[in-house]
Amino acid sequence: MGKVFVFIEGLQDLKKGSLELLTAAKASGREVVAGLIGANVKGLAAKAAQYGAKTVFIADASTLAAYNPDTFAETLTVMIKESGADVVLGSSSSLTRDLFPRVAARLDSGVASDCTILQLTSGDVKARRPLYAGKCTAEVEFVGSPVKFVLMRPNQLPVGSPDSAATATNKDFSPPAGTGKITNKEVVKGTSTKTDLTEANVIVSGGRGMQNGENFKILEELANAIGATVGASRAVADAGWVPHSMQVGQTGKTVAPSLYIAAGISGAIQHLAGMSGSKVIVAINKDADAPIFQKATYGLVGDLFEIVPKMTEEFKKALHK
Ligand SMILES: Cc1cc2nc3c(=O)[nH]c(=O)nc-3n(C[C@H](O)[C@H](O)[C@H](O)COP(=O)(O)OP(=O)(O)OC[C@H]3O[C@@H](n4cnc5c(N)ncnc54)[C@H](O)[C@@H]3O)c2cc1C
């Protein structure tokens, strides 16, 4: 039975997507190895152990604080080789979408990316990924790939309970010195302190029905009341009302929250492609024939400028008594 390697993005805490993958890896009955690369990431090893990792490979160095494709790819390649794992799982993010193909190429292997269903057993791995803006899904199998790399969208798998008594063997790795062709000159971080859209459990999104960027403040108020992240349609990002980092959809971010509230969004196929994996969709639109209502779990036909503030008020009363 081959081992399974879970790559964990080194941040302040383990992302929910990493916990989902550790849970799935443990449930497969395979031996679970986790890999951590970053600066000050050592502390995360204990949590990885609680979710099923038996061994944690750690490359912890100040030079790994910012993502460098060469250094990260080289380090991860060495880790995977040493682990002997034949399946490598990662939670889809801009970092892993860049990193995994580089490492897979080094190991003469293939990557199934953007997957929403994972079938990991003791002897096999298959995955499903949406195609054609979510109109169908394709089953992905690996043929002649010594290592099988799967990138899962976050929020697709359950998270198990941690075993507080579980421990792992930690193995330290040093990043390769001076092999990279790329040097990071500057890292400009976004100012938002909210959970990233791709990780958010609740999202409130606005479309052209918001009329201007200033009006997004009523969505911010609703989002603050319910602990949500604010998203947007492409129409409003293109209009410059909000930054493109907030765009949900085919050419924006793919999200899968428990609750997605769409205000003043018509429900174009390209928008649906990015959010139709949401568990519950609430649409607010004054046009009863808007296509979004065909996807919505709950539809509110009316003026968003009346409905959204009322929702905020009611949520505040209910949640912050
Ligand atoms: C290649 C390609 C890629 C694309 N990628 C994306 C993408 O990633 N994401 C994306 O979102 N789009 C994408 N688009 C654009 C997409 O086709 C739509 O144009 C866009 O999603 C429309 O945005 P919208 O719903 O905000 O605006 P509209 O379609 O104009 O809808 C506005 C809605 O607001 C409602 N409304 C107006 N006033 C109110 C009110 N007071 N109260 C309640 N409701 C109100 C209207 O009834 C209407 O339904 C892409 C298009 C192409 C061609």
PDB file of C-alpha atoms and ligand atoms in Angstrom, residues 206-211 232-236 238 247-253 263-272 284-287 290-292 302-305, ligand 1:
ATOM      1  CA  GLY A 206     -22.780  41.857  -5.444  1.00  0.00           C
ATOM      2  CA  GLY A 207     -23.421  42.420  -9.135  1.00  0.00           C
ATOM      3  CA  ARG A 208     -24.320  45.266 -11.453  1.00  0.00           C
ATOM      4  CA  GLY A 209     -27.564  45.674  -9.505  1.00  0.00           C
ATOM      5  CA  MET A 210     -25.468  47.348  -6.786  1.00  0.00           C
ATOM      6  CA  GLN A 211     -25.275  50.397  -9.118  1.00  0.00           C
ATOM      7  CA  ALA A 232     -18.557  40.251  -6.896  1.00  0.00           C
ATOM      8  CA  SER A 233     -19.475  39.523 -10.482  1.00  0.00           C
ATOM      9  CA  ARG A 234     -17.068  40.296 -13.289  1.00  0.00           C
ATOM     10  CA  ALA A 235     -19.278  43.124 -14.539  1.00  0.00           C
ATOM     11  CA  VAL A 236     -18.601  45.132 -11.393  1.00  0.00           C
ATOM     12  CA  ASP A 238     -14.519  45.288 -14.875  1.00  0.00           C
ATOM     13  CA  GLN A 247     -14.400  38.378  -8.787  1.00  0.00           C
ATOM     14  CA  VAL A 248     -16.184  35.044  -8.647  1.00  0.00           C
ATOM     15  CA  GLY A 249     -16.644  32.981 -11.788  1.00  0.00           C
ATOM     16  CA  GLN A 250     -15.057  31.270 -14.728  1.00  0.00           C
ATOM     17  CA  THR A 251     -12.323  33.870 -15.060  1.00  0.00           C
ATOM     18  CA  GLY A 252     -12.393  34.786 -11.370  1.00  0.00           C
ATOM     19  CA  LYS A 253     -12.286  32.652  -8.245  1.00  0.00           C
ATOM     20  CA  ALA A 263     -27.366  40.352  -4.644  1.00  0.00           C
ATOM     21  CA  GLY A 264     -28.116  42.021  -7.980  1.00  0.00           C
ATOM     22  CA  ILE A 265     -26.378  39.283  -9.976  1.00  0.00           C
ATOM     23  CA  SER A 266     -28.213  37.959 -13.035  1.00  0.00           C
ATOM     24  CA  GLY A 267     -26.627  34.490 -12.992  1.00  0.00           C
ATOM     25  CA  ALA A 268     -24.674  34.393 -16.261  1.00  0.00           C
ATOM     26  CA  ILE A 269     -23.173  30.963 -17.001  1.00  0.00           C
ATOM     27  CA  GLN A 270     -19.674  32.335 -16.401  1.00  0.00           C
ATOM     28  CA  HIS A 271     -20.652  33.514 -12.909  1.00  0.00           C
ATOM     29  CA  LEU A 272     -22.420  30.245 -12.104  1.00  0.00           C
ATOM     30  CA  ILE A 284     -31.806  38.577  -4.403  1.00  0.00           C
ATOM     31  CA  ASN A 285     -32.958  40.046  -7.696  1.00  0.00           C
ATOM     32  CA  LYS A 286     -35.774  42.344  -8.735  1.00  0.00           C
ATOM     33  CA  ASP A 287     -36.275  40.382 -11.970  1.00  0.00           C
ATOM     34  CA  ALA A 290     -33.257  36.212 -13.719  1.00  0.00           C
ATOM     35  CA  PRO A 291     -31.359  32.949 -14.468  1.00  0.00           C
ATOM     36  CA  ILE A 292     -29.784  32.966 -10.989  1.00  0.00           C
ATOM     37  CA  GLY A 302     -37.329  42.430  -4.836  1.00  0.00           C
ATOM     38  CA  ASP A 303     -35.128  45.479  -4.487  1.00  0.00           C
ATOM     39  CA  LEU A 304     -31.793  44.563  -2.925  1.00  0.00           C
ATOM     40  CA  PHE A 305     -31.543  48.030  -1.366  1.00  0.00           C
TER      41      PHE A 305
HETATM   42  C1  LIG B   1     -15.100  34.719 -21.442  1.00  0.00           C
HETATM   43  C2  LIG B   1     -15.970  35.325 -20.378  1.00  0.00           C
HETATM   44  C3  LIG B   1     -15.635  35.119 -19.051  1.00  0.00           C
HETATM   45  C4  LIG B   1     -16.430  35.654 -18.029  1.00  0.00           C
HETATM   46  N1  LIG B   1     -16.092  35.423 -16.716  1.00  0.00           N
HETATM   47  C5  LIG B   1     -16.920  35.866 -15.748  1.00  0.00           C
HETATM   48  C6  LIG B   1     -16.637  35.607 -14.383  1.00  0.00           C
HETATM   49  O1  LIG B   1     -15.639  35.003 -14.027  1.00  0.00           O
HETATM   50  N2  LIG B   1     -17.510  36.055 -13.452  1.00  0.00           N
HETATM   51  C7  LIG B   1     -18.653  36.746 -13.764  1.00  0.00           C
HETATM   52  O2  LIG B   1     -19.400  37.137 -12.856  1.00  0.00           O
HETATM   53  N3  LIG B   1     -18.901  37.039 -15.067  1.00  0.00           N
HETATM   54  C8  LIG B   1     -18.079  36.633 -16.044  1.00  0.00           C
HETATM   55  N4  LIG B   1     -18.337  36.972 -17.336  1.00  0.00           N
HETATM   56  C9  LIG B   1     -19.406  37.967 -17.598  1.00  0.00           C
HETATM   57  C10 LIG B   1     -20.790  37.391 -17.573  1.00  0.00           C
HETATM   58  O3  LIG B   1     -21.118  36.905 -18.874  1.00  0.00           O
HETATM   59  C11 LIG B   1     -21.824  38.472 -17.192  1.00  0.00           C
HETATM   60  O4  LIG B   1     -21.698  39.565 -18.063  1.00  0.00           O
HETATM   61  C12 LIG B   1     -21.677  39.001 -15.757  1.00  0.00           C
HETATM   62  O5  LIG B   1     -21.597  37.912 -14.863  1.00  0.00           O
HETATM   63  C13 LIG B   1     -22.879  39.848 -15.428  1.00  0.00           C
HETATM   64  O6  LIG B   1     -22.701  40.429 -14.176  1.00  0.00           O
HETATM   65  P1  LIG B   1     -23.955  40.842 -13.303  1.00  0.00           P
HETATM   66  O7  LIG B   1     -24.814  39.675 -13.046  1.00  0.00           O
HETATM   67  O8  LIG B   1     -23.415  41.600 -12.140  1.00  0.00           O
HETATM   68  O9  LIG B   1     -24.667  41.933 -14.233  1.00  0.00           O
HETATM   69  P2  LIG B   1     -26.024  41.847 -15.044  1.00  0.00           P
HETATM   70  O10 LIG B   1     -26.074  40.668 -15.921  1.00  0.00           O
HETATM   71  O11 LIG B   1     -26.205  43.189 -15.640  1.00  0.00           O
HETATM   72  O12 LIG B   1     -27.137  41.607 -13.911  1.00  0.00           O
HETATM   73  C14 LIG B   1     -27.491  42.585 -12.965  1.00  0.00           C
HETATM   74  C15 LIG B   1     -28.686  42.012 -12.234  1.00  0.00           C
HETATM   75  O13 LIG B   1     -29.047  42.889 -11.171  1.00  0.00           O
HETATM   76  C16 LIG B   1     -30.445  42.909 -11.065  1.00  0.00           C
HETATM   77  N5  LIG B   1     -30.811  44.153 -10.375  1.00  0.00           N
HETATM   78  C17 LIG B   1     -30.662  45.431 -10.826  1.00  0.00           C
HETATM   79  N6  LIG B   1     -31.032  46.312  -9.882  1.00  0.00           N
HETATM   80  C18 LIG B   1     -31.444  45.578  -8.805  1.00  0.00           C
HETATM   81  C19 LIG B   1     -31.966  45.907  -7.517  1.00  0.00           C
HETATM   82  N7  LIG B   1     -32.117  47.192  -7.130  1.00  0.00           N
HETATM   83  N8  LIG B   1     -32.293  44.908  -6.677  1.00  0.00           N
HETATM   84  C20 LIG B   1     -32.166  43.591  -7.053  1.00  0.00           C
HETATM   85  N9  LIG B   1     -31.669  43.220  -8.273  1.00  0.00           N
HETATM   86  C21 LIG B   1     -31.317  44.191  -9.123  1.00  0.00           C
HETATM   87  C22 LIG B   1     -30.940  42.836 -12.487  1.00  0.00           C
HETATM   88  O14 LIG B   1     -32.286  42.355 -12.549  1.00  0.00           O
HETATM   89  C23 LIG B   1     -29.940  41.887 -13.122  1.00  0.00           C
HETATM   90  O15 LIG B   1     -30.413  40.547 -13.067  1.00  0.00           O
HETATM   91  C24 LIG B   1     -17.573  36.441 -18.359  1.00  0.00           C
HETATM   92  C25 LIG B   1     -17.890  36.617 -19.704  1.00  0.00           C
HETATM   93  C26 LIG B   1     -17.108  36.089 -20.685  1.00  0.00           C
HETATM   94  C27 LIG B   1     -17.488  36.287 -22.123  1.00  0.00           C
END
